[in-house]
Amino acid sequence: MDFVNALSWVNFRFLLQGLWVTIYVSLISIALSFLIGLLLGTIRYTKTPIISKLVGFIVDVVRNLPLLLIIFFTYFGLPGIGVRVNSLVASIIALVIFESAMISEIVRSGINAVDEGQMEGARSNGMNFVQAMFYVVMPQALLKMIPTLLSQFVSLVKDTSLATIIILPELLYHAQIVYSQNTNYMIPMYLIIAAMYFVVCFCLSMFASYLQRKFDSR
């Protein structure tokens, strides 16, 4: 009976509002972290003196920090240097910083997995480095990266739940509000949000499998 009462339309609609925030933050973070990670990974691949090493050092530092610590820093630390952000913006900034570092390693590994002869062949045909990277190397690298990238994006969706610590009104935070009014709803709420997370992440996983099959068939 508690499960039925917990899943009333009012509560379910409230959870859907939280789910929308989770998806919204995830989509923005995925888009930005992919673009930044693509740039950072390419810079590391080029092995440009000083710049590549500096980027590599920053990436290694960020990758070895807990995401929760980065979330705390963006929300509580940035105001200390005069940058005031709300929980939504702080969450996106933290996720983008962390995920960009993770994706940059995926990108660098993907580019390294492409045969060096591809770059050499493109350059010998008159392309400059940027053209060869954009038209020849990167398309092949992206195909190799698809499964790992989408797995990382699935992890990003789940990581949004950490932002509940800074009162981001996402799915987990909304569930906490519901069961704080009736502690008997705690288990039903956790089961419901687990199902919601599963549906979103499972759809992403199926999309990854679809893309993999599509490109493997070519």
CSV table of C-alpha atoms in Angstrom, one decimal:
chain,number,residue,atom,x,y,z
A,1,MET,CA,0.0,0.0,0.0
A,2,ASP,CA,2.9,2.4,0.7
A,3,PHE,CA,4.2,1.8,-2.8
A,4,VAL,CA,0.8,2.7,-4.3
A,5,ASN,CA,0.5,5.8,-2.2
A,6,ALA,CA,4.1,6.8,-2.9
A,7,LEU,CA,3.4,6.5,-6.6
A,8,SER,CA,0.5,8.9,-6.5
A,9,TRP,CA,0.2,11.2,-9.5
A,10,VAL,CA,1.4,14.2,-7.5
A,11,ASN,CA,4.5,12.4,-6.4
A,12,PHE,CA,5.1,10.9,-9.8
A,13,ARG,CA,4.8,14.3,-11.5
A,14,PHE,CA,7.2,15.7,-8.9
A,15,LEU,CA,9.7,13.0,-9.7
A,16,LEU,CA,9.4,13.6,-13.4
A,17,GLN,CA,10.3,17.3,-12.8
A,18,GLY,CA,13.5,16.1,-11.1
A,19,LEU,CA,14.1,13.6,-13.9
A,20,TRP,CA,13.9,16.5,-16.4
A,21,VAL,CA,16.5,18.4,-14.5
A,22,THR,CA,18.7,15.3,-14.5
A,23,ILE,CA,18.3,14.9,-18.3
A,24,TYR,CA,18.8,18.7,-18.9
A,25,VAL,CA,22.0,18.9,-16.9
A,26,SER,CA,23.2,15.6,-18.5
A,27,LEU,CA,22.6,16.8,-22.1
A,28,ILE,CA,24.4,20.1,-21.6
A,29,SER,CA,27.3,18.5,-19.8
A,30,ILE,CA,27.6,15.8,-22.4
A,31,ALA,CA,27.7,18.3,-25.3
A,32,LEU,CA,30.2,20.7,-23.6
A,33,SER,CA,32.5,18.0,-22.2
A,34,PHE,CA,32.6,16.2,-25.5
A,35,LEU,CA,33.7,19.4,-27.4
A,36,ILE,CA,36.3,20.3,-24.7
A,37,GLY,CA,37.5,16.7,-24.3
A,38,LEU,CA,37.9,16.5,-28.1
A,39,LEU,CA,40.1,19.6,-28.1
A,40,LEU,CA,42.1,18.5,-25.1
A,41,GLY,CA,42.6,15.0,-26.4
A,42,THR,CA,43.8,16.4,-29.8
A,43,ILE,CA,46.2,18.8,-28.1
A,44,ARG,CA,47.7,15.9,-26.1
A,45,TYR,CA,48.0,13.8,-29.3
A,46,THR,CA,50.0,16.6,-31.1
A,47,LYS,CA,52.7,16.5,-28.4
A,48,THR,CA,53.2,20.2,-28.7
A,49,PRO,CA,56.1,21.3,-26.4
A,50,ILE,CA,55.0,22.7,-23.1
A,51,ILE,CA,51.3,23.0,-24.1
A,52,SER,CA,50.7,19.3,-24.4
A,53,LYS,CA,52.5,18.6,-21.2
A,54,LEU,CA,50.6,21.3,-19.4
A,55,VAL,CA,47.3,20.0,-20.6
A,56,GLY,CA,48.3,16.5,-19.7
A,57,PHE,CA,49.2,17.5,-16.2
A,58,ILE,CA,45.9,19.3,-15.7
A,59,VAL,CA,43.9,16.4,-17.1
A,60,ASP,CA,45.7,13.9,-14.8
A,61,VAL,CA,45.0,16.1,-11.8
A,62,VAL,CA,41.3,16.4,-12.6
A,63,ARG,CA,40.9,12.7,-13.4
A,64,ASN,CA,42.3,11.8,-10.0
A,65,LEU,CA,40.1,14.1,-8.0
A,66,PRO,CA,36.7,13.0,-6.6
A,67,LEU,CA,33.8,14.5,-8.6
A,68,LEU,CA,32.1,15.4,-5.4
A,69,LEU,CA,35.1,17.6,-4.4
A,70,ILE,CA,34.9,19.4,-7.8
A,71,ILE,CA,31.2,20.0,-7.2
A,72,PHE,CA,31.9,21.4,-3.8
A,73,PHE,CA,34.6,23.7,-5.2
A,74,THR,CA,32.4,25.1,-8.0
A,75,TYR,CA,29.5,25.7,-5.6
A,76,PHE,CA,31.4,26.9,-2.5
A,77,GLY,CA,34.8,27.9,-3.9
A,78,LEU,CA,33.9,30.0,-6.9
A,79,PRO,CA,32.0,32.6,-4.8
A,80,GLY,CA,35.2,33.1,-2.9
A,81,ILE,CA,36.9,34.5,-6.0
A,82,GLY,CA,33.9,36.6,-6.9
A,83,VAL,CA,32.1,34.2,-9.2
A,84,ARG,CA,28.6,33.4,-7.9
A,85,VAL,CA,26.7,30.5,-9.5
A,86,ASN,CA,23.5,28.7,-8.6
A,87,SER,CA,23.4,24.9,-8.0
A,88,LEU,CA,22.4,24.2,-11.6
A,89,VAL,CA,25.3,26.1,-13.2
A,90,ALA,CA,27.7,24.8,-10.5
A,91,SER,CA,26.7,21.2,-11.3
A,92,ILE,CA,27.2,21.7,-15.0
A,93,ILE,CA,30.6,23.3,-14.5
A,94,ALA,CA,31.7,20.5,-12.2
A,95,LEU,CA,30.5,17.8,-14.5
A,96,VAL,CA,32.0,19.4,-17.6
A,97,ILE,CA,35.4,19.8,-15.9
A,98,PHE,CA,35.5,16.2,-14.7
A,99,GLU,CA,34.0,14.6,-17.8
A,100,SER,CA,36.2,16.7,-20.2
A,101,ALA,CA,39.3,15.3,-18.5
A,102,MET,CA,37.9,11.7,-18.8
A,103,ILE,CA,36.9,12.2,-22.4
A,104,SER,CA,40.2,13.7,-23.4
A,105,GLU,CA,41.9,10.4,-22.5
A,106,ILE,CA,39.3,8.5,-24.6
A,107,VAL,CA,39.9,10.8,-27.5
A,108,ARG,CA,43.7,10.6,-27.2
A,109,SER,CA,43.5,6.8,-27.1
A,110,GLY,CA,41.1,6.7,-30.0
A,111,ILE,CA,43.4,8.9,-32.2
A,112,ASN,CA,46.4,6.8,-31.2
A,113,ALA,CA,44.5,3.7,-32.3
A,114,VAL,CA,44.4,5.0,-35.9
A,115,ASP,CA,47.3,3.8,-38.0
A,116,GLU,CA,49.9,6.4,-38.3
A,117,GLY,CA,50.0,5.8,-42.1
A,118,GLN,CA,46.6,7.5,-42.3
A,119,MET,CA,48.1,10.8,-41.2
A,120,GLU,CA,51.2,10.4,-43.3
A,121,GLY,CA,49.1,9.5,-46.3
A,122,ALA,CA,46.9,12.5,-45.9
A,123,ARG,CA,49.8,14.9,-45.4
A,124,SER,CA,51.6,13.4,-48.5
A,125,ASN,CA,48.5,14.2,-50.5
A,126,GLY,CA,48.8,17.9,-49.7
A,127,MET,CA,46.7,18.2,-46.6
A,128,ASN,CA,47.9,20.3,-43.7
A,129,PHE,CA,47.8,18.8,-40.2
A,130,VAL,CA,44.4,20.3,-39.3
A,131,GLN,CA,42.8,19.0,-42.6
A,132,ALA,CA,44.3,15.6,-42.2
A,133,MET,CA,43.1,15.4,-38.6
A,134,PHE,CA,39.6,16.6,-39.4
A,135,TYR,CA,38.9,14.7,-42.6
A,136,VAL,CA,40.9,11.5,-42.3
A,137,VAL,CA,42.1,10.7,-38.7
A,138,MET,CA,39.3,11.9,-36.5
A,139,PRO,CA,36.4,10.2,-38.3
A,140,GLN,CA,38.2,6.9,-37.9
A,141,ALA,CA,39.1,7.6,-34.3
A,142,LEU,CA,35.5,8.5,-33.5
A,143,LEU,CA,34.3,5.2,-34.7
A,144,LYS,CA,36.7,3.4,-32.4
A,145,MET,CA,35.6,5.7,-29.5
A,146,ILE,CA,31.8,5.3,-29.7
A,147,PRO,CA,31.4,2.4,-27.2
A,148,THR,CA,33.7,4.0,-24.6
A,149,LEU,CA,32.3,7.5,-25.1
A,150,LEU,CA,28.7,6.4,-24.6
A,151,SER,CA,29.7,4.4,-21.6
A,152,GLN,CA,31.2,7.5,-20.2
A,153,PHE,CA,28.0,9.5,-20.9
A,154,VAL,CA,26.0,6.8,-19.1
A,155,SER,CA,28.3,7.3,-16.1
A,156,LEU,CA,27.7,11.1,-16.4
A,157,VAL,CA,24.0,10.7,-16.1
A,158,LYS,CA,24.4,8.7,-12.9
A,159,ASP,CA,26.9,11.2,-11.6
A,160,THR,CA,24.3,13.9,-11.7
A,161,SER,CA,22.9,12.4,-8.5
A,162,LEU,CA,26.0,13.6,-6.6
A,163,ALA,CA,24.8,17.2,-7.2
A,164,THR,CA,22.0,16.6,-4.7
A,165,ILE,CA,24.5,17.6,-2.1
A,166,ILE,CA,24.4,21.2,-3.3
A,167,ILE,CA,20.6,21.1,-3.5
A,168,LEU,CA,20.3,20.7,-7.2
A,169,PRO,CA,16.6,19.9,-7.8
A,170,GLU,CA,17.3,16.7,-9.7
A,171,LEU,CA,15.7,13.3,-9.5
A,172,LEU,CA,17.3,12.0,-6.2
A,173,TYR,CA,16.7,15.4,-4.5
A,174,HIS,CA,13.0,15.3,-5.4
A,175,ALA,CA,12.7,11.8,-4.1
A,176,GLN,CA,14.3,12.8,-0.8
A,177,ILE,CA,11.7,15.6,-0.5
A,178,VAL,CA,8.9,13.1,-1.1
A,179,TYR,CA,10.0,10.6,1.5
A,180,SER,CA,10.9,13.2,4.0
A,181,GLN,CA,7.2,13.9,4.3
A,182,ASN,CA,6.5,10.2,5.0
A,183,THR,CA,9.4,7.9,5.9
A,184,ASN,CA,7.4,4.9,4.7
A,185,TYR,CA,7.9,6.1,1.2
A,186,MET,CA,11.7,5.8,1.4
A,187,ILE,CA,12.0,2.3,-0.2
A,188,PRO,CA,9.3,2.9,-2.8
A,189,MET,CA,11.0,6.2,-3.8
A,190,TYR,CA,14.4,4.5,-4.2
A,191,LEU,CA,12.9,1.7,-6.3
A,192,ILE,CA,11.1,4.2,-8.5
A,193,ILE,CA,14.1,6.4,-9.1
A,194,ALA,CA,16.2,3.3,-9.7
A,195,ALA,CA,13.8,2.3,-12.4
A,196,MET,CA,14.0,5.8,-13.9
A,197,TYR,CA,17.7,5.9,-14.0
A,198,PHE,CA,17.7,2.4,-15.5
A,199,VAL,CA,15.4,3.4,-18.3
A,200,VAL,CA,17.5,6.5,-19.2
A,201,CYS,CA,20.8,4.6,-19.0
A,202,PHE,CA,19.5,1.5,-20.7
A,203,CYS,CA,18.3,3.7,-23.7
A,204,LEU,CA,21.7,5.2,-23.9
A,205,SER,CA,23.3,1.7,-23.9
A,206,MET,CA,21.0,0.5,-26.6
A,207,PHE,CA,21.8,3.5,-28.6
A,208,ALA,CA,25.5,2.7,-28.2
A,209,SER,CA,24.9,-0.8,-29.4
A,210,TYR,CA,22.9,0.4,-32.3
A,211,LEU,CA,25.7,2.8,-33.4
A,212,GLN,CA,28.3,0.1,-33.0
A,213,ARG,CA,26.4,-2.4,-35.1
A,214,LYS,CA,25.7,0.3,-37.7
A,215,PHE,CA,29.3,1.3,-38.2
A,216,ASP,CA,30.6,-2.3,-37.9
A,217,SER,CA,28.4,-3.3,-40.8
A,218,ARG,CA,30.1,-0.7,-43.1
